mmCIF file of C-alpha atoms in Angstrom:
data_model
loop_
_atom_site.group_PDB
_atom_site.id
_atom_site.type_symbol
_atom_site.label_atom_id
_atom_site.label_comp_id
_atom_site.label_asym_id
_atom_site.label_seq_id
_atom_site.Cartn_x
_atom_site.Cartn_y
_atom_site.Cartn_z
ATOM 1 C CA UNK T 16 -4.482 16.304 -11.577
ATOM 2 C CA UNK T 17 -1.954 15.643 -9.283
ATOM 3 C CA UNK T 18 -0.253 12.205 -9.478
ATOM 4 C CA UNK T 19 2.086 9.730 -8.730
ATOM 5 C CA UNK T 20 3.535 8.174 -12.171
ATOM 6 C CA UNK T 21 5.479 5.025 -12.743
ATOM 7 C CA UNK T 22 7.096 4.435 -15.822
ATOM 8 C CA UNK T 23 6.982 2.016 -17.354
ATOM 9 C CA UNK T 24 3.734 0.053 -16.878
ATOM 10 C CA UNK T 25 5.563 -3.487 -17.865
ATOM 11 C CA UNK T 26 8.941 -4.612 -17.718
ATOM 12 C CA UNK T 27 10.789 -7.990 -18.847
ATOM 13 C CA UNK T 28 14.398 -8.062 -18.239
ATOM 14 C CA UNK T 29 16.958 -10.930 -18.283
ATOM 15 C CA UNK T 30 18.031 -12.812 -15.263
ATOM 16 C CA UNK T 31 21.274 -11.020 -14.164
ATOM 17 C CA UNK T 32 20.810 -7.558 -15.914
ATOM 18 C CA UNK T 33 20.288 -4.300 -14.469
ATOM 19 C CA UNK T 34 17.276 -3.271 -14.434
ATOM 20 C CA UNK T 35 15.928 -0.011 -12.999
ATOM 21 C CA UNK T 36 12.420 1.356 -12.838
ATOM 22 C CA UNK T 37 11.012 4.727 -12.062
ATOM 23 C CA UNK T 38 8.244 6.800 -9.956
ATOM 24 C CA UNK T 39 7.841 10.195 -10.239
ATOM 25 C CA UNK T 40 4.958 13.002 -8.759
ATOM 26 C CA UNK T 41 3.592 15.942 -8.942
ATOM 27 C CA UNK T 42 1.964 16.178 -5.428
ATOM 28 C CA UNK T 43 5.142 17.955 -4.059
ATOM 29 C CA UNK T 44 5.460 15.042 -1.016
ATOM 30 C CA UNK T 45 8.737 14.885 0.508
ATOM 31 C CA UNK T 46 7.918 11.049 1.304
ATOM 32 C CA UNK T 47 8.162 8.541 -1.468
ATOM 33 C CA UNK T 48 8.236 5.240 -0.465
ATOM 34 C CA UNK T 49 9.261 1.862 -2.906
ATOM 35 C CA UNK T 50 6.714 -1.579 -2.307
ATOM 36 C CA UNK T 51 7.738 -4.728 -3.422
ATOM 37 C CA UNK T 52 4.116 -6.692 -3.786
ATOM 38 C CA UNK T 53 4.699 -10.216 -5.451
ATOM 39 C CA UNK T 54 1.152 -12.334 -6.330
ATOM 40 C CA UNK T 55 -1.517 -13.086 -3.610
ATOM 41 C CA UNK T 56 0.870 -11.346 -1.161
ATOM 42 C CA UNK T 57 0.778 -7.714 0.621
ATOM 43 C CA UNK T 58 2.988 -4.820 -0.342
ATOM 44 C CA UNK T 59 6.238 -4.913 1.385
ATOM 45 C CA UNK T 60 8.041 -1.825 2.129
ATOM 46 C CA UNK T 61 11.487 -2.093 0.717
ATOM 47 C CA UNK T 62 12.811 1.674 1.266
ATOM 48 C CA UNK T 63 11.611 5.012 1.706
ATOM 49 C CA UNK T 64 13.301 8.732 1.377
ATOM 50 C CA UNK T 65 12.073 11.488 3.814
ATOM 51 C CA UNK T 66 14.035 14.270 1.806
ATOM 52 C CA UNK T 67 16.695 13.414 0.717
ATOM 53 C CA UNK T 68 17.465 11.077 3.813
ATOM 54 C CA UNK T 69 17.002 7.152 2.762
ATOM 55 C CA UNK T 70 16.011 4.907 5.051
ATOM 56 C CA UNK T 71 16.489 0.925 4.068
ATOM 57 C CA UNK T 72 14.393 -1.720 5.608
ATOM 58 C CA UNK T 73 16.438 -4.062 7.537
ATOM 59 C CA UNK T 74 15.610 -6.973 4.951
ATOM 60 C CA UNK T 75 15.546 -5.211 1.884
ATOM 61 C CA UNK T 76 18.460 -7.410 0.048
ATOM 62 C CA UNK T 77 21.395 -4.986 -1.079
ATOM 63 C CA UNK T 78 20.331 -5.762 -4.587
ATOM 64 C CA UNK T 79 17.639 -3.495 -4.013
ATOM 65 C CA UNK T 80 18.927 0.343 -4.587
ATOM 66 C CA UNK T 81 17.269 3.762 -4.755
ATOM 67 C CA UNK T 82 17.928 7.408 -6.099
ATOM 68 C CA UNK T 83 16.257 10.671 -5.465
ATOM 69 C CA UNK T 84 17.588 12.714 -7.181
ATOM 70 C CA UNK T 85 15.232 15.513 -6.646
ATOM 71 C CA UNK T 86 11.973 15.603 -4.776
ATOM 72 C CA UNK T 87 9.994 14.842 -7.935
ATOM 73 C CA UNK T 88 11.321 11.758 -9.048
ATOM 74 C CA UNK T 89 12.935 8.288 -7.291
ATOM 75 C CA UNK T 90 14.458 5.437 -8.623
ATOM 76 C CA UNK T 91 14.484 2.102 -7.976
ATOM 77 C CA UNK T 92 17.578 0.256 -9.038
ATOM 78 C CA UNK T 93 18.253 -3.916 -9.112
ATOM 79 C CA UNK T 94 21.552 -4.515 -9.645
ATOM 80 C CA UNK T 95 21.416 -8.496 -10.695
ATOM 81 C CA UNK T 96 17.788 -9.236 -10.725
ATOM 82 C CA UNK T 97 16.840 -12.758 -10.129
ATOM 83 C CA UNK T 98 13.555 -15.161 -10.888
ATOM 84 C CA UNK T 99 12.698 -14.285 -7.480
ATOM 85 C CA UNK T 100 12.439 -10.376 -8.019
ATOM 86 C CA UNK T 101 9.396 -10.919 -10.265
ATOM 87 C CA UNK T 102 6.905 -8.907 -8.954
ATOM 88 C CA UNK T 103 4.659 -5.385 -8.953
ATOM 89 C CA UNK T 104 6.385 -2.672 -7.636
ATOM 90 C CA UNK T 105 4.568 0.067 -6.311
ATOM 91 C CA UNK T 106 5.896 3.423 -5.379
ATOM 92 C CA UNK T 107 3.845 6.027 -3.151
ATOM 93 C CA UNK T 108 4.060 9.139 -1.923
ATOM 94 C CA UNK T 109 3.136 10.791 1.347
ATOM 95 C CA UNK T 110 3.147 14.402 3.100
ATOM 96 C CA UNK T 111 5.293 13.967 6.627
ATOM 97 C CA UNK T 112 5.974 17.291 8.405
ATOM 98 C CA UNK T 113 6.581 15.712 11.929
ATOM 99 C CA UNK T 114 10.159 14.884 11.113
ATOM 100 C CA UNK T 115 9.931 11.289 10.000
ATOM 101 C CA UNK T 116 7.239 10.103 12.578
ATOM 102 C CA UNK T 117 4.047 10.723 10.324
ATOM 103 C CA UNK T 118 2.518 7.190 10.717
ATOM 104 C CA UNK T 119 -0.934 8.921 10.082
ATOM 105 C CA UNK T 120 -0.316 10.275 6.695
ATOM 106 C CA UNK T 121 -2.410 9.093 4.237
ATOM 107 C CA UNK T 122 -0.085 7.115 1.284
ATOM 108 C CA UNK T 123 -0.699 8.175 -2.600
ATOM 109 C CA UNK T 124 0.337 5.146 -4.576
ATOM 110 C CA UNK T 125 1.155 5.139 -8.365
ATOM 111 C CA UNK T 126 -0.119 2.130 -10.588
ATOM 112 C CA UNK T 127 2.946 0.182 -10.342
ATOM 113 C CA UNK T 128 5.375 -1.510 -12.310
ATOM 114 C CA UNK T 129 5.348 -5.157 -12.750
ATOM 115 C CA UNK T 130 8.275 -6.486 -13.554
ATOM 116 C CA UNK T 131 9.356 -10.234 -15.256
ATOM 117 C CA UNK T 132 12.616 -11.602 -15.088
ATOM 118 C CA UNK T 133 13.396 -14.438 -17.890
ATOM 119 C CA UNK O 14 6.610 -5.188 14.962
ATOM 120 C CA UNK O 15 2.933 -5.154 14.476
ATOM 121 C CA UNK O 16 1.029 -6.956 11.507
ATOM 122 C CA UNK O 17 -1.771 -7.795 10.171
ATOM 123 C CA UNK O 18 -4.377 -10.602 9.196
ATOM 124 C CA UNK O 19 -6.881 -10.341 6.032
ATOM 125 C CA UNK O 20 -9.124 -13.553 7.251
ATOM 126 C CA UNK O 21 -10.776 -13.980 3.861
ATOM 127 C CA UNK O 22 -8.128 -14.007 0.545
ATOM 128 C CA UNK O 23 -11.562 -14.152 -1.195
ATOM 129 C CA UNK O 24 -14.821 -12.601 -0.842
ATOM 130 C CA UNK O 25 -17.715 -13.289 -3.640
ATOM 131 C CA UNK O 26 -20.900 -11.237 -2.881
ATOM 132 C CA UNK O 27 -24.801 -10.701 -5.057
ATOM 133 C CA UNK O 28 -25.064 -7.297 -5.885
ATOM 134 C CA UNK O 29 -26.946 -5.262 -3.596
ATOM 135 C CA UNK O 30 -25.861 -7.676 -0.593
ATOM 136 C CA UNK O 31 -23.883 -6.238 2.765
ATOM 137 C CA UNK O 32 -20.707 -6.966 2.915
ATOM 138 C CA UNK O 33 -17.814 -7.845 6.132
ATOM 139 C CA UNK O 34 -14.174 -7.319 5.165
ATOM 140 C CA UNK O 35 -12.144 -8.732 8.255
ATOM 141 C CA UNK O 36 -8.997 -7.246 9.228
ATOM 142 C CA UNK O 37 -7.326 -8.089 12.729
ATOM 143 C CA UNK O 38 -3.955 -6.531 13.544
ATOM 144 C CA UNK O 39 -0.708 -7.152 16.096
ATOM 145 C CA UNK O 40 0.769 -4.636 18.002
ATOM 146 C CA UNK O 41 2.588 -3.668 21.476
ATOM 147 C CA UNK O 42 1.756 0.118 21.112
ATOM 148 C CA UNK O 43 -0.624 1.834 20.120
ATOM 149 C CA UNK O 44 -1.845 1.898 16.263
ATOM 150 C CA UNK O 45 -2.978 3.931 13.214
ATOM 151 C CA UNK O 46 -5.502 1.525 11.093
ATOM 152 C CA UNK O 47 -6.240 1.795 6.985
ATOM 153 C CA UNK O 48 -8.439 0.567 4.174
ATOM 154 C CA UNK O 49 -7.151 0.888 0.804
ATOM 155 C CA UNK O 50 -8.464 -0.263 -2.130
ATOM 156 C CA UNK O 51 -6.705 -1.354 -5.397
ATOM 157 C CA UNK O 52 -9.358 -1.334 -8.449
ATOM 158 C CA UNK O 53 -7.895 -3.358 -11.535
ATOM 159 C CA UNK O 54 -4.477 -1.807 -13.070
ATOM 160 C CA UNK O 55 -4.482 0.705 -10.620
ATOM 161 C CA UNK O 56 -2.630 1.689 -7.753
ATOM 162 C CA UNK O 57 -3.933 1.823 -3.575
ATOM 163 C CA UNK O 58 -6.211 4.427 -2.782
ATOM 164 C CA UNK O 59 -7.080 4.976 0.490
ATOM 165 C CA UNK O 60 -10.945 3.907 1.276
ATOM 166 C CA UNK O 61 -10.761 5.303 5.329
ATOM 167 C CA UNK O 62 -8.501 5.844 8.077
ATOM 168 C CA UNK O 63 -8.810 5.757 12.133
ATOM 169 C CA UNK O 64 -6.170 7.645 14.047
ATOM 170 C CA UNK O 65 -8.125 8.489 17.200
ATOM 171 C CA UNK O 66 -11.506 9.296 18.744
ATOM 172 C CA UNK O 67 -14.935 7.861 17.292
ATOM 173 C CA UNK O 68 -14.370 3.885 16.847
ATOM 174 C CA UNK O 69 -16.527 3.931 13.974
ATOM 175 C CA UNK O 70 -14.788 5.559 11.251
ATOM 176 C CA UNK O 71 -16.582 6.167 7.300
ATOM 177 C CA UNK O 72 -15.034 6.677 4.273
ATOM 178 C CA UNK O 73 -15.518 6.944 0.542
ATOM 179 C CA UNK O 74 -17.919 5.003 -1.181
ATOM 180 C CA UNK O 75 -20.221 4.255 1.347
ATOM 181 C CA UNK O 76 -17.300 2.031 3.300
ATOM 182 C CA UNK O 77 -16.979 2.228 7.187
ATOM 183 C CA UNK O 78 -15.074 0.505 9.085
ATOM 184 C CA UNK O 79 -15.046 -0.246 12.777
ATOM 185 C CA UNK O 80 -11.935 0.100 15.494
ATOM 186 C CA UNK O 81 -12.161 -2.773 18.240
ATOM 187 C CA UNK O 82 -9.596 -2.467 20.253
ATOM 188 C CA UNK O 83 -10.088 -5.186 22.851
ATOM 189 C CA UNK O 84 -10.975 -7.943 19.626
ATOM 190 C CA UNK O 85 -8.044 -6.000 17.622
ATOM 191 C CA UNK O 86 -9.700 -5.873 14.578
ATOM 192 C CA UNK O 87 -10.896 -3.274 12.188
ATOM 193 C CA UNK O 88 -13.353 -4.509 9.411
ATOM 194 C CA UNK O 89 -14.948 -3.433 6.338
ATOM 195 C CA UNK O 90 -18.453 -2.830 5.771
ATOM 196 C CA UNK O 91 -20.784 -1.507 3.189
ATOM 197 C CA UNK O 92 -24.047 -2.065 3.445
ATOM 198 C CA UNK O 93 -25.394 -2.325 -0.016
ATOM 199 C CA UNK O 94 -22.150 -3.131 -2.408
ATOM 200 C CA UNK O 95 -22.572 -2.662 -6.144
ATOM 201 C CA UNK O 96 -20.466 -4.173 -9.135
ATOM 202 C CA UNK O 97 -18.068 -1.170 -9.071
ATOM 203 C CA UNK O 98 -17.035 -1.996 -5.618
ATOM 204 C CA UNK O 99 -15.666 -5.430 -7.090
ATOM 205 C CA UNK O 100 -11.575 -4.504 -6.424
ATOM 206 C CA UNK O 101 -8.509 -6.120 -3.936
ATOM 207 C CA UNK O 102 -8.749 -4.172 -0.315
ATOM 208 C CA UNK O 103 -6.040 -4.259 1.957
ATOM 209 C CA UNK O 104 -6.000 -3.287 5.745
ATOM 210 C CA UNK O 105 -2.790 -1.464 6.865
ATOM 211 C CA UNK O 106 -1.234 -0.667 10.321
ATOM 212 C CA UNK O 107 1.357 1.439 11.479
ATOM 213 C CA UNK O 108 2.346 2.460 14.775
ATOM 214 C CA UNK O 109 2.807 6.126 16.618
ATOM 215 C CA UNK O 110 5.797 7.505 16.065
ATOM 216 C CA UNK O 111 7.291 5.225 13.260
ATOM 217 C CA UNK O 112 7.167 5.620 9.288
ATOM 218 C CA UNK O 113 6.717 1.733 8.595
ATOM 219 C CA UNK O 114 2.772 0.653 7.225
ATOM 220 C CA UNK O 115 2.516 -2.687 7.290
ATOM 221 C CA UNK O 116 -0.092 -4.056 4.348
ATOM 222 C CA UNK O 117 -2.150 -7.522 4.952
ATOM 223 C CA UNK O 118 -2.270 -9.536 2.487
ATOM 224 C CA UNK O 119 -5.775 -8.591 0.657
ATOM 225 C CA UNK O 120 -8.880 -9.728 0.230
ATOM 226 C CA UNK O 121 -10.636 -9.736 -2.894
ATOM 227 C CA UNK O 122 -13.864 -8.238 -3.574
ATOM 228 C CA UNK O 123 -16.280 -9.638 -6.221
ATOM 229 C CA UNK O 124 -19.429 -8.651 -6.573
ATOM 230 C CA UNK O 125 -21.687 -10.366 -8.948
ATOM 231 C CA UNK O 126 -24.512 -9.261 -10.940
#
């Protein structure tokens, strides 16, 4: 079946140290977007590629980094997490052949990552 | 930018019963509405969309969901829910011409036996 994976399920990482987690699918979307969902509160979009071109939110903090490397797979890279970066992150994936402007595309989300910071 | 209002963070319902998922949105232009649905450990899956036409719009399930656009709200129903339907749903906007859904912040579903 086709799919959007995240890897790994559960992370704990240390205040301060790199962490980066990672999303990968097999629908062949050339959307993939990164959600930052922390408890009782709605996914927030922190970054999405359309291609290759990435395109931040304007309140994503630059600890907050992506890589797409190829249209398969996308990164999602925090440089110094903090206690405050606890949270599920969800990536998704979505079809867009209207140049960016797609708004109507249904989103295919993976099963997230929840990250803890200690 | 628009946004979005889940009324109810909680919703407990008897098997069987009907069931009202609010969801009112904010916007200056015009908008595409969603229902997804989050079962436990899972990710979103999308229960129905409206992008244009027809105000009343169905989806998997047995969900449909109604577009009001002089009350600005798009709710949830189901008329007979079952303890499978028990899940978080969240209502989603975006607007025309602009890659940027924005989520509410859920309601959960129970539905007890």
């Amino acid at each position: 079946d086709a799919m959007v994976i995240q890897n790994p399920r559960y992370q704990v990482t240390q205040f301060g140290k790199p962490v980066t987690l990672s999303c990968s699918q097999t629908l062949n979307h050339n959307v993939m977007y990164w959600y930052q969902q922390k408890s009782s509160q709605a996914p927030k979009l922190l970054f999405h590629y359309y291609d290759k071109d990435f395109n931040n939110e304007a309140d994503t903090p630059d600890n907050f980094q992506s890589r797409r490397p190829n249209t398969s797979f996308c990164f999602l890279d925090i440089r110094s997490p903090g206690l405050g970066d606890a949270a599920m992150y969800l990536c998704a994936t979505s079809r867009d052949t209207s140049g960016g402007a797609a708004s109507w595309e249904t989103q295919y989300f993976g099963p997230g990552t929840r990250l803890l910071v200690l | 930018a628009q946004s979005v209002t889940q009324l109810d963070s909680q919703v407990p319902v008897f098997e069987e019963a009907p069931v009202e998922l609010r969801c009112n949105y904010s916007s200056s232009v015009s908008v595409y509405l969603f229902w997804y649905v989050q079962y436990p450990n899972q990710g979103l899956q999308l229960l129905l969309k409206y992008l244009s036409g027809s105000t009343l719009v169905k989806g998997i399930n047995g969900f449909e969901a109604e577009f009001n656009k002089s009350q600005t709200s798009f709710h949830l129903r189901k008329p007979s829910v079952h303890i499978s339907d028990t899940a978080e749903y969240f209502c989603a906007v975006s607007v025309v011409d602009n890659n940027d859904m924005r989520f509410g912040a859920g309601t959960r579903l129970t539905v007890k036996p």
